[in-house]
Coordinates of C-alpha atoms and ligand atoms in Angstrom, one line a residue:
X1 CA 49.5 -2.4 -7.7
X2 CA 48.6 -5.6 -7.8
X3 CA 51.4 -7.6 -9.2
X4 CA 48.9 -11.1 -10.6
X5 CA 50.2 -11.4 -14.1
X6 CA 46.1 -11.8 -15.6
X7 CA 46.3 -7.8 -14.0
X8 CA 49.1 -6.7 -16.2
X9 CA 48.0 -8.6 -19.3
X10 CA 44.3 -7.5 -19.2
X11 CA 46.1 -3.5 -18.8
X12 CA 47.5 -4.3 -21.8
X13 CA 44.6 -5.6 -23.6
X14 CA 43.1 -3.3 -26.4
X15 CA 40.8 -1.0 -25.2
X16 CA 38.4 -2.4 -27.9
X17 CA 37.5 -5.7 -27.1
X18 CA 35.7 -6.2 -30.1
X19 CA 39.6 -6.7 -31.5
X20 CA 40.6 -10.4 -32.6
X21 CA 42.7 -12.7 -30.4
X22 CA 42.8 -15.3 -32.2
X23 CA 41.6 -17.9 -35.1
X24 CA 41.4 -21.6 -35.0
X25 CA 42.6 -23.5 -37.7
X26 CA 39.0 -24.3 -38.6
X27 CA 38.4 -20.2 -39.1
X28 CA 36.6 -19.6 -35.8
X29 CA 37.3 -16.1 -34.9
X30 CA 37.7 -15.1 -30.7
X31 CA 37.8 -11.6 -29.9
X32 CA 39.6 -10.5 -26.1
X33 CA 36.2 -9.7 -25.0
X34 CA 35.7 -13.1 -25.4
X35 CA 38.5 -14.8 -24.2
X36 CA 38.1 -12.3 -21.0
X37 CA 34.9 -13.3 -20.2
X38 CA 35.6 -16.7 -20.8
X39 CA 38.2 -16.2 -17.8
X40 CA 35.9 -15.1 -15.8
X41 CA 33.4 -17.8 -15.7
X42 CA 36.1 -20.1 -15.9
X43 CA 37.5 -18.4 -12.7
X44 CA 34.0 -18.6 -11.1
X45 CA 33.4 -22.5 -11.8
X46 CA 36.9 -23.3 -10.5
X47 CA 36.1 -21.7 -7.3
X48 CA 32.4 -23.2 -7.1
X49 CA 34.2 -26.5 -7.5
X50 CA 36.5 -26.2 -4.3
X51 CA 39.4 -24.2 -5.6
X52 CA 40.3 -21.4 -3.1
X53 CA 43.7 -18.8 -3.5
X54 CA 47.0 -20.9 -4.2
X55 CA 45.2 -24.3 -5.0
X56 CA 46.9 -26.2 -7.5
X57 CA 44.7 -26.7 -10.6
X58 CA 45.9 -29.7 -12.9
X59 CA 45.1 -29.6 -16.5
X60 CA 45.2 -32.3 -19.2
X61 CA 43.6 -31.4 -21.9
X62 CA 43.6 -31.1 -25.8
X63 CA 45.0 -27.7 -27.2
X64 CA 41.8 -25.3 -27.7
X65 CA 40.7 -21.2 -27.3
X66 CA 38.9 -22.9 -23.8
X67 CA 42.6 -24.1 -23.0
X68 CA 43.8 -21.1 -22.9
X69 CA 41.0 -19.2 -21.6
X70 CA 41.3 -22.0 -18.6
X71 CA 45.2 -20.7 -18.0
X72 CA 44.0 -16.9 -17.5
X73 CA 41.1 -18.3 -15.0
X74 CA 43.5 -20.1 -13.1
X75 CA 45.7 -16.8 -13.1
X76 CA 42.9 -14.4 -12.8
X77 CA 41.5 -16.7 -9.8
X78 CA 44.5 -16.6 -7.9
X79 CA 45.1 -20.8 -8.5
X80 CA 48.0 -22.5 -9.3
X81 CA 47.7 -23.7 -12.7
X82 CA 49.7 -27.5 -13.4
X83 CA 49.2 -28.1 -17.1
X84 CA 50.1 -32.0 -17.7
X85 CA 51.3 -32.8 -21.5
X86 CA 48.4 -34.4 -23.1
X87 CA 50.1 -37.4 -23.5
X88 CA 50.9 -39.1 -20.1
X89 CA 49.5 -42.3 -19.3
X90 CA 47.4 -42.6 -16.1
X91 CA 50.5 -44.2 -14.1
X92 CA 51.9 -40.8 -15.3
X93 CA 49.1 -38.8 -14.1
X94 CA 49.3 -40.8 -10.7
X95 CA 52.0 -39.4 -9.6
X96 CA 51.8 -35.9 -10.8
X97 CA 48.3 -35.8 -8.8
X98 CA 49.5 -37.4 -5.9
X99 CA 52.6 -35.1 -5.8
X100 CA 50.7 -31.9 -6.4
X101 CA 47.9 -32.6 -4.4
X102 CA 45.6 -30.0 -6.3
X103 CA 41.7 -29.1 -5.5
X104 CA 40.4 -29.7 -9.1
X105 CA 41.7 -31.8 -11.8
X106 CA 40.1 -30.8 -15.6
X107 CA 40.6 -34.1 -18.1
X108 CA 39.5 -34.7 -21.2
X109 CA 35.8 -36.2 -21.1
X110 CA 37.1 -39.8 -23.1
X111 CA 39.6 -40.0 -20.0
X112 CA 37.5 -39.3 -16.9
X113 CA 36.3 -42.6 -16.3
X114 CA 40.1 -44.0 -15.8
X115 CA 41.6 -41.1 -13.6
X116 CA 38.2 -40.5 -11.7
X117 CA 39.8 -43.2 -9.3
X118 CA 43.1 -41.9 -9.3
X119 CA 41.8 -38.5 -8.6
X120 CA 39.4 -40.0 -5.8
X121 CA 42.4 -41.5 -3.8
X122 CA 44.4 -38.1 -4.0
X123 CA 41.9 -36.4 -2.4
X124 CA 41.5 -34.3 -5.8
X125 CA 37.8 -32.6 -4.5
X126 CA 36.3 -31.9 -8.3
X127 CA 37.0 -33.6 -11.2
X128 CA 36.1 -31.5 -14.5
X129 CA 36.1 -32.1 -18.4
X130 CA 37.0 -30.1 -21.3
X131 CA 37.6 -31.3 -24.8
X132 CA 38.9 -29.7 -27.6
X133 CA 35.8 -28.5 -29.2
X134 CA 35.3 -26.6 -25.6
X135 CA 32.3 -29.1 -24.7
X136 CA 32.8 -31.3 -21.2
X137 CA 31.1 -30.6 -17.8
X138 CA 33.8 -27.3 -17.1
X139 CA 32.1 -25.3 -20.0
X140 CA 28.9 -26.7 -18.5
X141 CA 29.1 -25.5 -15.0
X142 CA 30.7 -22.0 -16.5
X143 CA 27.6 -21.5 -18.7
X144 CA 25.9 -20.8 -15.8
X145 CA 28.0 -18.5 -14.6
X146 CA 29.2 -14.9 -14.5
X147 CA 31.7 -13.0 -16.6
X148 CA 32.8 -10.7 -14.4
X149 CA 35.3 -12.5 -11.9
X150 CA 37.4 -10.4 -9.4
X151 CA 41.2 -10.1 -10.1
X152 CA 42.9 -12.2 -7.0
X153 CA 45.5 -9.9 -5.6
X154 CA 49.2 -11.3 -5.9
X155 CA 52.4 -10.3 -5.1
X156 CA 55.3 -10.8 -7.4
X157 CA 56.4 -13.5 -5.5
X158 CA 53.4 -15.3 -5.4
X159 CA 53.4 -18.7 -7.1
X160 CA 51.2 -19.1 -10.7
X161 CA 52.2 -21.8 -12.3
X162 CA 54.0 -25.3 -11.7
X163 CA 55.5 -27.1 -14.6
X164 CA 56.6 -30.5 -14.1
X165 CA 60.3 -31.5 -15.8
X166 CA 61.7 -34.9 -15.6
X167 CA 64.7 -35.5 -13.3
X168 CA 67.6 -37.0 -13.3
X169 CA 66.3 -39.4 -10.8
X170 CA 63.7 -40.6 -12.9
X171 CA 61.0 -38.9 -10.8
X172 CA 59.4 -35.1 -12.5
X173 CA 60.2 -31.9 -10.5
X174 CA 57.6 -29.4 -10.1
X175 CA 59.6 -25.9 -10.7
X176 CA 57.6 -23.2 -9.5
X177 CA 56.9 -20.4 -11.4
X178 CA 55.5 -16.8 -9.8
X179 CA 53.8 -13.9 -11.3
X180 CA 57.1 -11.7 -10.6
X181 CA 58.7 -14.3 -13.1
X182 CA 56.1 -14.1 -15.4
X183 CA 55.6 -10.8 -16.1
X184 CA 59.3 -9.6 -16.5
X185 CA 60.2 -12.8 -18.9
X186 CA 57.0 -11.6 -21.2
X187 CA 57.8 -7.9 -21.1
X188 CA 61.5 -8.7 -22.0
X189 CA 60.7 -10.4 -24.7
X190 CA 58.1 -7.9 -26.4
X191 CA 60.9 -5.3 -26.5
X192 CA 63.7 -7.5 -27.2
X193 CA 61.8 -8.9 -30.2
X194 CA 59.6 -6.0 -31.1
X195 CA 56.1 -7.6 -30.6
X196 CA 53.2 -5.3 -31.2
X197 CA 49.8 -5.3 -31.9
X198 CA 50.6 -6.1 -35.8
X199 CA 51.8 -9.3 -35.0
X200 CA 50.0 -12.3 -36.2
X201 CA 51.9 -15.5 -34.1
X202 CA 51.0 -18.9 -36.4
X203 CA 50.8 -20.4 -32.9
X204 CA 51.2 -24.6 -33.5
X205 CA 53.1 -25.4 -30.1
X206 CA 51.3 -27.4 -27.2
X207 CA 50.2 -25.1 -24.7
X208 CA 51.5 -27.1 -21.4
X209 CA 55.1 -26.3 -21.9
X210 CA 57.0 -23.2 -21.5
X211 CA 57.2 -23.3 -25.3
X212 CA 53.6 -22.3 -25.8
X213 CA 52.1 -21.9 -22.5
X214 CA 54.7 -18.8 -22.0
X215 CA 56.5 -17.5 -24.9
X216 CA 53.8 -18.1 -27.5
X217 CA 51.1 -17.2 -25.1
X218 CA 52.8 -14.2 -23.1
X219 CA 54.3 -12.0 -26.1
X220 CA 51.4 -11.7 -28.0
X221 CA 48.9 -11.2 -25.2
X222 CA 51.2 -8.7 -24.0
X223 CA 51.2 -6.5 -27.0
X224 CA 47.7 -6.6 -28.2
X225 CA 48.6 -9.2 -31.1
X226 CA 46.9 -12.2 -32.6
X227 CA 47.2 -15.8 -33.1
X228 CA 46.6 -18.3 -36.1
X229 CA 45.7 -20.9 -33.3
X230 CA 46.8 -24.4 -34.6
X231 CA 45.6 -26.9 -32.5
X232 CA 48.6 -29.1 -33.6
X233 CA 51.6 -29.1 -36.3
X234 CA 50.4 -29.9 -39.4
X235 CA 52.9 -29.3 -42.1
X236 CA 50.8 -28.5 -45.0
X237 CA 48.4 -26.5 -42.2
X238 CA 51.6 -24.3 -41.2
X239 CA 52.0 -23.5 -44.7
X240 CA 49.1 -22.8 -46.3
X241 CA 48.2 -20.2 -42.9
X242 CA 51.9 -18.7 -43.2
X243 CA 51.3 -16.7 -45.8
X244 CA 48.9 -14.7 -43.5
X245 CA 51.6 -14.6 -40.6
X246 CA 54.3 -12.5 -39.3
X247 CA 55.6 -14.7 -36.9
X248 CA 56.5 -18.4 -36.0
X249 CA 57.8 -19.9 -33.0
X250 CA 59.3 -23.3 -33.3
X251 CA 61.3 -26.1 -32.2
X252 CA 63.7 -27.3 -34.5
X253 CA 61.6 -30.2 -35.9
X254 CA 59.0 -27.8 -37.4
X255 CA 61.8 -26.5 -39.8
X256 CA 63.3 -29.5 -41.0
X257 CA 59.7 -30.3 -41.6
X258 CA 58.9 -27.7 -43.5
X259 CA 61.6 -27.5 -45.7
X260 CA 60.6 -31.3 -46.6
X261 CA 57.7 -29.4 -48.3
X262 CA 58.2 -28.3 -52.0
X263 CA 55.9 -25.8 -51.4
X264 CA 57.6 -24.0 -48.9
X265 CA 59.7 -21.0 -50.9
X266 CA 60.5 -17.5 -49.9
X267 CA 57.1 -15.9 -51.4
X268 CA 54.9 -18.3 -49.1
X269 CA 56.7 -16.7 -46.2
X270 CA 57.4 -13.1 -47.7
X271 CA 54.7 -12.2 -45.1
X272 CA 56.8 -13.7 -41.9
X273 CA 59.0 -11.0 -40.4
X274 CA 60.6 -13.1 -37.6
X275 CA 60.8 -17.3 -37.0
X276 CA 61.9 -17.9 -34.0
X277 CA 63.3 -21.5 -32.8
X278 CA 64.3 -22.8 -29.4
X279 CA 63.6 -26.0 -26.6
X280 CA 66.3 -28.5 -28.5
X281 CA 69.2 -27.4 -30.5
X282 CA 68.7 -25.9 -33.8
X283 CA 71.5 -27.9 -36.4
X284 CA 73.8 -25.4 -38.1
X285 CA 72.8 -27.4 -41.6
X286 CA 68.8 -26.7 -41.1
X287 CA 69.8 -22.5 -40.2
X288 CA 71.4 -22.6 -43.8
X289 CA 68.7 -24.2 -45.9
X290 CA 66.2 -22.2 -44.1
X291 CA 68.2 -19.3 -45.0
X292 CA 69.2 -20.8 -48.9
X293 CA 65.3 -21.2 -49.0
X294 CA 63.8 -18.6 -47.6
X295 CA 66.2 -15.5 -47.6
X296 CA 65.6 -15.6 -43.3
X297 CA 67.5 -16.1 -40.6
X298 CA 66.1 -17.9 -37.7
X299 CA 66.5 -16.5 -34.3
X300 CA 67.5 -19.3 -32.2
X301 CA 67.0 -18.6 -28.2
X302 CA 67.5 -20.6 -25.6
X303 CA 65.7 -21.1 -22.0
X304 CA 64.0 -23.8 -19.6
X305 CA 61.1 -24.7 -17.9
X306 CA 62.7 -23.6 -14.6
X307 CA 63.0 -19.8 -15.8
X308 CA 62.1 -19.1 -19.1
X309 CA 64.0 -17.2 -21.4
X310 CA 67.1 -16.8 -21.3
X311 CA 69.2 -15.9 -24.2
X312 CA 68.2 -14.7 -27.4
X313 CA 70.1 -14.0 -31.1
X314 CA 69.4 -10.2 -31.7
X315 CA 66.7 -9.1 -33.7
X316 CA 68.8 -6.6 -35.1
X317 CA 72.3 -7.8 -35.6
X318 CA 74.0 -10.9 -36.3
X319 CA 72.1 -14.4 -35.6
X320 CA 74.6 -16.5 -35.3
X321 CA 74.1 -20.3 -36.3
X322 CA 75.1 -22.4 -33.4
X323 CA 74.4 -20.5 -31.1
X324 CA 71.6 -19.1 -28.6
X325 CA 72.5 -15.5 -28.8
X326 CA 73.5 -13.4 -25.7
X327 CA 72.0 -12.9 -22.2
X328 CA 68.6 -11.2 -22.2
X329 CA 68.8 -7.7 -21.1
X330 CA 67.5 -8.4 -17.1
X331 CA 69.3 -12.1 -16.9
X332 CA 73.1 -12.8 -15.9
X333 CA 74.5 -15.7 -16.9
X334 CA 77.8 -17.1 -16.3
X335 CA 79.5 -20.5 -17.4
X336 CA 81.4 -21.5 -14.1
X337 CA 84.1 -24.6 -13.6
X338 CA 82.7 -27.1 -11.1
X339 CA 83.2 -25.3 -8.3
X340 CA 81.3 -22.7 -9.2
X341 CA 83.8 -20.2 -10.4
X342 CA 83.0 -17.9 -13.6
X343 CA 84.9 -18.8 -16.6
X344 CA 85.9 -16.8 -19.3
X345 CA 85.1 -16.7 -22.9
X346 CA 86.2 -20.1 -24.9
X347 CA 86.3 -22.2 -21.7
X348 CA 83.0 -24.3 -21.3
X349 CA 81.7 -25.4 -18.1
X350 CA 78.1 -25.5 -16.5
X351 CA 75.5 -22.4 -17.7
X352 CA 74.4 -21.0 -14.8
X353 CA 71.6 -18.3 -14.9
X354 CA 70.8 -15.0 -12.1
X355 CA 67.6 -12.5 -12.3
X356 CA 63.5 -12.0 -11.9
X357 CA 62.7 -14.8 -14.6
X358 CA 64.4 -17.7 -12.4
X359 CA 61.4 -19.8 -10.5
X360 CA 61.3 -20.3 -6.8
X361 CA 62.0 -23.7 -6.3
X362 CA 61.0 -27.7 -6.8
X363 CA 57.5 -28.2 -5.4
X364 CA 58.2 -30.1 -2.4
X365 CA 61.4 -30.9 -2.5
X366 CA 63.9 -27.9 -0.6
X367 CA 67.0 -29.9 -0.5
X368 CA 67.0 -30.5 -4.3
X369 CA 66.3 -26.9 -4.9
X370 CA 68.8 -26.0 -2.6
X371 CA 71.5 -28.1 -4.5
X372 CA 71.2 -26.7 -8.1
X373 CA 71.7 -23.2 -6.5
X374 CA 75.0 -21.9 -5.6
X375 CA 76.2 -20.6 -2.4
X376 CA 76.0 -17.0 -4.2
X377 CA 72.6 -17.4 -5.8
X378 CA 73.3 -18.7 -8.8
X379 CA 70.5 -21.3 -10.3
X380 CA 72.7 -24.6 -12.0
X381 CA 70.9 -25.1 -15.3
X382 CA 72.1 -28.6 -16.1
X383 CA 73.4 -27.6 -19.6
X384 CA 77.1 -27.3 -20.5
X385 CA 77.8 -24.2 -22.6
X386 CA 80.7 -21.6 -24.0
X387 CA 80.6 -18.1 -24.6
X388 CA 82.2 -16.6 -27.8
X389 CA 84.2 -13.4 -27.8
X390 CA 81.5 -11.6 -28.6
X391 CA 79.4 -12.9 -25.7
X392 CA 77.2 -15.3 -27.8
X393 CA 76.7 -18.5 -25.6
X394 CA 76.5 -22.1 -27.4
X395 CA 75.6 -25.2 -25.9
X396 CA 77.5 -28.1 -26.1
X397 CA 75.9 -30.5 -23.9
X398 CA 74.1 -31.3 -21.7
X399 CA 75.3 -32.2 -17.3
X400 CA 72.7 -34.9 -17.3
X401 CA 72.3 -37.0 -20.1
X402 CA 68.9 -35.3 -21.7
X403 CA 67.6 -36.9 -24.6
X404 CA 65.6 -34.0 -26.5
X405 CA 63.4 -35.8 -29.3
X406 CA 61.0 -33.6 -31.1
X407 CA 61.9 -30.6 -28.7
X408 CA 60.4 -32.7 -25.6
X409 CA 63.2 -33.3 -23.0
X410 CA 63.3 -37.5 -21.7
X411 CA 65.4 -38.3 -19.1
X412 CA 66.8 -41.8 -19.9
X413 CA 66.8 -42.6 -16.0
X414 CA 62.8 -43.2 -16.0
X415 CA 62.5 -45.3 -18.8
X416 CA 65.5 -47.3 -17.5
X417 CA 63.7 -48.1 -14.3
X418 CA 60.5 -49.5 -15.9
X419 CA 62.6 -51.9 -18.4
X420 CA 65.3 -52.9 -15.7
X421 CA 61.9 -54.1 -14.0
X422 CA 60.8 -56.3 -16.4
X423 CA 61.5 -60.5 -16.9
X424 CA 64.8 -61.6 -18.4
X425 CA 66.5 -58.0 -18.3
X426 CA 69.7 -57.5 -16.3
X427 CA 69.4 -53.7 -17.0
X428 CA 69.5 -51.3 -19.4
X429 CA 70.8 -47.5 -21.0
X430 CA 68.5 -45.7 -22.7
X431 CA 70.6 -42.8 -25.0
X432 CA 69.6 -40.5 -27.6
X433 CA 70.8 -40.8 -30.8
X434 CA 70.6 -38.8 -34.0
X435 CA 67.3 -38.5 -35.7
X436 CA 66.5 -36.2 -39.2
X437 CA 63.1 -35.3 -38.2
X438 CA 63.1 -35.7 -34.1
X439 CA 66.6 -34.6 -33.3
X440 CA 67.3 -37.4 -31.4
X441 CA 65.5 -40.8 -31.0
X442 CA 65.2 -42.4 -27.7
X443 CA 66.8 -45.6 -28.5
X444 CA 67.2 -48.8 -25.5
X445 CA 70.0 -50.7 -25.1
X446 CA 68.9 -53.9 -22.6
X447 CA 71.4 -56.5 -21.3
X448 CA 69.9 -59.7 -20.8
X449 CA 70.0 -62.9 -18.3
X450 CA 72.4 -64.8 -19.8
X451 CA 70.4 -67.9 -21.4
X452 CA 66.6 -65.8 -22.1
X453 CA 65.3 -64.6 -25.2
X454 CA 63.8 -61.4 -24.3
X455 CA 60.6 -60.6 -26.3
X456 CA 60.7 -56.8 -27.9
X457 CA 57.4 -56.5 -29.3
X458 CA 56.3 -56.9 -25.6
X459 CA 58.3 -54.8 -24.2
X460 CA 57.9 -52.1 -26.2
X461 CA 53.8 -53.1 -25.8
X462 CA 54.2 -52.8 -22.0
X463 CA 56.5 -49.7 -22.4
X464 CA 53.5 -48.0 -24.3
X465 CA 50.6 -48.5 -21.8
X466 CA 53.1 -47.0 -19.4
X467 CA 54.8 -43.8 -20.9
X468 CA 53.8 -41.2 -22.9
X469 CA 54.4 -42.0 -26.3
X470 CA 57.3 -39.9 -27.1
X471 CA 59.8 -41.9 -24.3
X472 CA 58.6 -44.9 -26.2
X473 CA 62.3 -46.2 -27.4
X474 CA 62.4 -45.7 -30.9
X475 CA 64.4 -48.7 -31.2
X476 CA 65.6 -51.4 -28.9
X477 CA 68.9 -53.2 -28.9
X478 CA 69.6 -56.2 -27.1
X479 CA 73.3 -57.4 -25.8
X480 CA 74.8 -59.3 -23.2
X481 CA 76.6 -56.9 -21.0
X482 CA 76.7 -53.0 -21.2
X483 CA 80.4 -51.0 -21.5
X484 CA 81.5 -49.5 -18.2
X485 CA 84.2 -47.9 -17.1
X486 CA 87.2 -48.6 -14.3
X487 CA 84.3 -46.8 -11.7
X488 CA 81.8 -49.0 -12.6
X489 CA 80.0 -46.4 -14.7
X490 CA 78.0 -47.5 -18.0
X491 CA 79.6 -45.9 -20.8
X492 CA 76.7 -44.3 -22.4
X493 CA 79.0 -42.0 -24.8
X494 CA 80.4 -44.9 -25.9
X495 CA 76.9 -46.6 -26.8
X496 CA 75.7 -43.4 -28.2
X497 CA 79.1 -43.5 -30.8
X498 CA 78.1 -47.6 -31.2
X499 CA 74.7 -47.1 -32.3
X500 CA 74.6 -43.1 -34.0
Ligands
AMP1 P1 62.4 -27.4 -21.0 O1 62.4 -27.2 -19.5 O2 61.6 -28.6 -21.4 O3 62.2 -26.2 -21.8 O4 63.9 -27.9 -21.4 C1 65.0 -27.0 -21.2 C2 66.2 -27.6 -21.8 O5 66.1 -27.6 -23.2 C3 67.4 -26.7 -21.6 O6 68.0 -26.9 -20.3 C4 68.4 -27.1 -22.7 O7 69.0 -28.3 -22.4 C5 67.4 -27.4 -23.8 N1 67.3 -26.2 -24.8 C6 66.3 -25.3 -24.8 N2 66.6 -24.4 -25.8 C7 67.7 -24.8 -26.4 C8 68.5 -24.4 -27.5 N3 68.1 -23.4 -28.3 N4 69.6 -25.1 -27.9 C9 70.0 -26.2 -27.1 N5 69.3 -26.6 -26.1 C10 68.2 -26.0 -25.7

């Protein structure tokens, strides 16, 4: 059998085709006849424009039906899809392309013209556009095109998609994802949250990160559902299209913002059978006024780029606030002391995940892969957690200093390095502190040269045509000299208690 995840999801699709897969937000209706054919021609023009089996295939484009129709070609054609959040800068993109290497790049058309020459200098050999009304030179080529687009054969363990995650090091890690991890993650989820063809997913995540691309994407192709296909979260949007929903999947920022709405009661949502909520911690406070609202429990899971999901709250039994719920059925996880040795319940220590959902690897880099796994197998997630008695896991931190602002992870270590490079500045700690609406806000602290007045309106200005807009520090604090400790360490927890 062949094993390509595009070959189980299209067994799965309903033998009409004629059936609805989705609606935009502007009331366009797509049926999975044609999303499928979409696929296909998609598939076809990839491979017309130099993409041949296990090519990477970078994407950075705006959410649309074509976006997602893109992700199945690159399945269906047997390439390795690299979806970039839409909003790196090109210094961004530079290194993603230069690191990845991939045979076709597909930007948005307003773009081309600055990371043509980026592309060029890779060695990228097409350079495709797409934007979010599906126009650009992609849809172009594919218009002239077939449909019908052979299945590439995979085997489980074949690679399908790479998703880039910062790193402690300042520098993104490509964690490879295969078809084998695919498949079981989305078929574990259908059962363990009872997806079927019923299911109507308001569906307002991006659609490069696990989030959207996987969880969102996955369950409801899986069971034959359909989407309410928001190209973006818009509050009032949500609302008004909830009342035709049954589900939601969220990160915690789309709750607290809709419970800023007046509008938002329990018979605008008496539709909704399940919200979900996962990718940053979901506050104990917004579980109860969603629930003193509402009448619902969220489910809040927990999982990573790197595999996935990996623990869920029940969708019958108790959903416990605080926490993420217990193992899914087919992953272990233990919480281990630092050398590696399982813990029991109560004691925290380092989350550490086993089973089919966990990816293959860092792109490129072996001996970083080979250090966040144990000697017996075990992958090293980087979060710090605690399991209850009755086997609920919570996390209470984080190894490496993640900030998590509006459910996108920023690891301080990269914007560090392009401030500590600028005129006037000794060096800096960049630290999350609490936000209402983004969880956390990624907030600067700079020591300066004794003697300069450093200028923060251009910095943050430089900071802007450099990073994506979201590791923009919220806020930036100048001082003369940053805490450390005896080992020469800068105190970040104390910073983060200085300027909460
Ligand atoms: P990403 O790879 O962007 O999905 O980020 C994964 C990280 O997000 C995890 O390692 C956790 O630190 C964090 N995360 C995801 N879900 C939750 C959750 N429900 N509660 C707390 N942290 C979470």
């Amino acid at each position: 059998m062949n094993a390509n995840f595009f070959a189980v999801l299209q067994q799965r699709f309903p033998a009409d085709r004629d059936t609805p897969v989705l609606e935009t937000d502007d009331g366009v209706v797509w049926t999975y006849g044609q999303l499928e054919a979409l696929s296909g021609r998609y598939a076809n023009a990839l491979s017309q424009s130099g993409a041949n089996h296990g090519d990477r295939v970078a994407v950075q484009v705006d959410k649309s039906p074509e976006t997602l129709a893109l992700y199945l070609a690159c399945l269906r054609g047997g390439f390795v899809h690299l979806p970039l959040n839409t909003a790196y800068q090109p210094a961004e993109i530079d290194y993603f392309l230069r690191d990845a290497q991939p045979a076709v790049f597909i930007c948005r058309p307003d773009a081309r013209e600055a990371l043509l020459p980026i592309a060029t200098d890779v060695g990228v050999r097409s350079v495709l556009t797409l934007d979010g009304e599906g126009r650009g030179t992609l849809p172009a080529l594919a218009d002239l095109l077939d449909a019908q687009a052979v299945t590439a054969e995979a085997q489980p363990d074949d690679l399908a998609v790479i998703l880039y995650t910062s790193g402690t090091t300042g520098r993104s890690k490509g964690a490879m994802l295969t078809h084998g991890n695919l498949t079981s993650n989305g078929l574990t989820l259908v059962s363990e949250w009872g997806i079927s063809s019923a299911d109507v997913l308001l569906h307002a995540l991006p659609i490069f990160h696990v989030h959207g691309l996987f969880v969102a994407n996955h369950t409801i192709l899986l069971a034959g559902g359909r989407f309410l296909f928001h190209r973006k979260f818009d509050a009032a949007a949500v609302l008004r299209d909830l009342q035709r929903a049954t589900l939601l999947m969220g990160v915690p920022t789309f709750y607290t913002r809709l419970l800023a709405e007046p509008g938002f009661t329990r018979d605008t949502v008496s539709g909704v059978r399940l919200f979900i909520s996962g990718s940053a911690p979901l506050l104990t406070e917004t579980f109860e006024a969603f629930e003193t609202r509402t009448g619902q429990r969220i489910l809040e899971r927990y999982g990573m780029s790197e595999s996935g999901m990996i623990t869920s709250n029940p969708l019958r039994g108790e959903r416990k606030a605080g926490t993420v719920g217990r193992p899914l059925p087919d992953v272990n996880v233990r919480v281990a002391d630092a050398d590696d040795h399982p813990l029991s319940a109560g004691a925290i220590g380092g989350v550490q995940i086993r089973g089919p959902n966990v990816f293959k690897g860092y792109w490129l880099m072996p001996e970083k892969t080979a250090q966040e796994f144990t000697a017996d197998g075990w992958f090293r997630t980087g979060d710090v957690g605690c399991f209850d008695a009755d086997g609920y896991l919570s996390i209470v931190g984080r190894a490496k200093d993640l900030i998590i602002t509006g459910g996108y992870n920023v690891y301080p270590k990269e914007i560090e390095l392009e401030i500590d490079g600028l005129p006037g500045v000794v060096e800096s700690a960049v630290i999350g502190v609490p936000h209402p609406d983004f969880g956390e806000a990624v907030t600067a602290v700079i020591a300066r040269k004794a003697g300069t007045a450093l200028d923060e309106a251009g910095i943050l200005a430089h900071l802007k045509t450099r990073l994506a807009n979201y590791k923009v520090p919220k806020r930036l604090i100048v001082v003369d000299e940053l805490p450390r400790n005896t080992m020469g360490k800068v105190q970040k927890a104390e910073l983060r208690k200085r300027y909460r």
